[in-house]
Amino acid sequence: KDYLEASGFHMERRNTAGLLKMEKGGYMRVGRPGQADLYGWHRRNGRHIEVEVKAPGKVPNVNQLHWL
């Protein structure tokens, strides 16, 4: 995120993690399945960018690959 911002992008972090427990025992998903962790645009030309962040050795799941 810091590198992209230093390169002229405005970046935002998405909170797409899992589910929130509701008072009556139900659940609600936060975000759409597979959404990238970061999104943004270049300040000069408006170019849109999506970035999926993974720990070393981890790979994107099917939904994340479809989104990207």
mmCIF file of C-alpha atoms in Angstrom:
data_model
loop_
_atom_site.group_PDB
_atom_site.id
_atom_site.type_symbol
_atom_site.label_atom_id
_atom_site.label_comp_id
_atom_site.label_asym_id
_atom_site.label_seq_id
_atom_site.Cartn_x
_atom_site.Cartn_y
_atom_site.Cartn_z
ATOM 1 C CA LYS A 1 0.000 0.000 0.000
ATOM 2 C CA ASP A 2 2.771 2.431 0.933
ATOM 3 C CA TYR A 3 4.709 1.632 -2.251
ATOM 4 C CA LEU A 4 1.666 2.162 -4.478
ATOM 5 C CA GLU A 5 0.792 5.446 -2.760
ATOM 6 C CA ALA A 6 4.380 6.637 -3.210
ATOM 7 C CA SER A 7 4.008 5.703 -6.901
ATOM 8 C CA GLY A 8 1.052 8.054 -7.366
ATOM 9 C CA PHE A 9 -1.902 5.795 -6.497
ATOM 10 C CA HIS A 10 -4.635 6.579 -4.000
ATOM 11 C CA MET A 11 -5.229 3.249 -2.218
ATOM 12 C CA GLU A 12 -8.043 2.059 0.050
ATOM 13 C CA ARG A 13 -8.218 -1.106 2.144
ATOM 14 C CA ARG A 14 -11.344 -3.266 1.964
ATOM 15 C CA ASN A 15 -12.611 -5.199 4.949
ATOM 16 C CA THR A 16 -14.029 -8.315 3.319
ATOM 17 C CA ALA A 17 -13.359 -10.794 6.075
ATOM 18 C CA GLY A 18 -16.040 -13.322 6.773
ATOM 19 C CA LEU A 19 -19.230 -12.864 8.662
ATOM 20 C CA LEU A 20 -20.595 -10.748 11.482
ATOM 21 C CA LYS A 21 -22.801 -12.385 14.089
ATOM 22 C CA MET A 22 -26.161 -10.636 14.443
ATOM 23 C CA GLU A 23 -28.146 -10.283 17.674
ATOM 24 C CA LYS A 24 -30.741 -12.911 16.726
ATOM 25 C CA GLY A 25 -28.154 -15.554 15.830
ATOM 26 C CA GLY A 26 -27.982 -14.857 12.101
ATOM 27 C CA TYR A 27 -24.909 -13.843 10.133
ATOM 28 C CA MET A 28 -24.166 -11.102 7.653
ATOM 29 C CA ARG A 29 -21.300 -11.155 5.128
ATOM 30 C CA VAL A 30 -19.077 -8.085 4.907
ATOM 31 C CA GLY A 31 -18.212 -7.356 1.272
ATOM 32 C CA ARG A 32 -18.526 -9.616 -1.771
ATOM 33 C CA PRO A 33 -16.782 -12.990 -1.948
ATOM 34 C CA GLY A 34 -13.374 -12.675 -3.579
ATOM 35 C CA GLN A 35 -13.031 -8.895 -3.424
ATOM 36 C CA ALA A 36 -9.407 -7.757 -3.452
ATOM 37 C CA ASP A 37 -7.851 -6.489 -0.230
ATOM 38 C CA LEU A 38 -6.799 -3.157 -1.726
ATOM 39 C CA TYR A 39 -8.261 -1.001 -4.474
ATOM 40 C CA GLY A 40 -7.413 2.402 -5.783
ATOM 41 C CA TRP A 41 -6.653 4.662 -8.714
ATOM 42 C CA HIS A 42 -3.714 6.610 -10.069
ATOM 43 C CA ARG A 43 -3.983 10.267 -9.133
ATOM 44 C CA ARG A 44 -2.736 11.509 -12.509
ATOM 45 C CA ASN A 45 -4.500 9.295 -15.055
ATOM 46 C CA GLY A 46 -7.330 7.603 -13.093
ATOM 47 C CA ARG A 47 -6.053 4.060 -13.764
ATOM 48 C CA HIS A 48 -7.887 1.617 -11.497
ATOM 49 C CA ILE A 49 -5.979 -1.064 -9.571
ATOM 50 C CA GLU A 50 -6.995 -4.058 -7.404
ATOM 51 C CA VAL A 51 -4.465 -5.899 -5.200
ATOM 52 C CA GLU A 52 -4.857 -9.195 -3.343
ATOM 53 C CA VAL A 53 -2.401 -9.440 -0.432
ATOM 54 C CA LYS A 54 -1.128 -12.887 0.593
ATOM 55 C CA ALA A 55 1.356 -14.180 3.154
ATOM 56 C CA PRO A 56 4.374 -16.014 1.699
ATOM 57 C CA GLY A 57 3.348 -19.441 0.421
ATOM 58 C CA LYS A 58 -0.391 -18.638 0.323
ATOM 59 C CA VAL A 59 -2.381 -18.539 -2.926
ATOM 60 C CA PRO A 60 -5.651 -16.799 -3.901
ATOM 61 C CA ASN A 61 -8.830 -18.884 -3.660
ATOM 62 C CA VAL A 62 -11.203 -19.423 -6.589
ATOM 63 C CA ASN A 63 -13.375 -16.383 -5.754
ATOM 64 C CA GLN A 64 -10.317 -14.133 -5.462
ATOM 65 C CA LEU A 65 -8.918 -15.337 -8.796
ATOM 66 C CA HIS A 66 -12.282 -14.686 -10.435
ATOM 67 C CA TRP A 67 -12.433 -11.155 -8.977
ATOM 68 C CA LEU A 68 -8.906 -10.329 -10.113
#
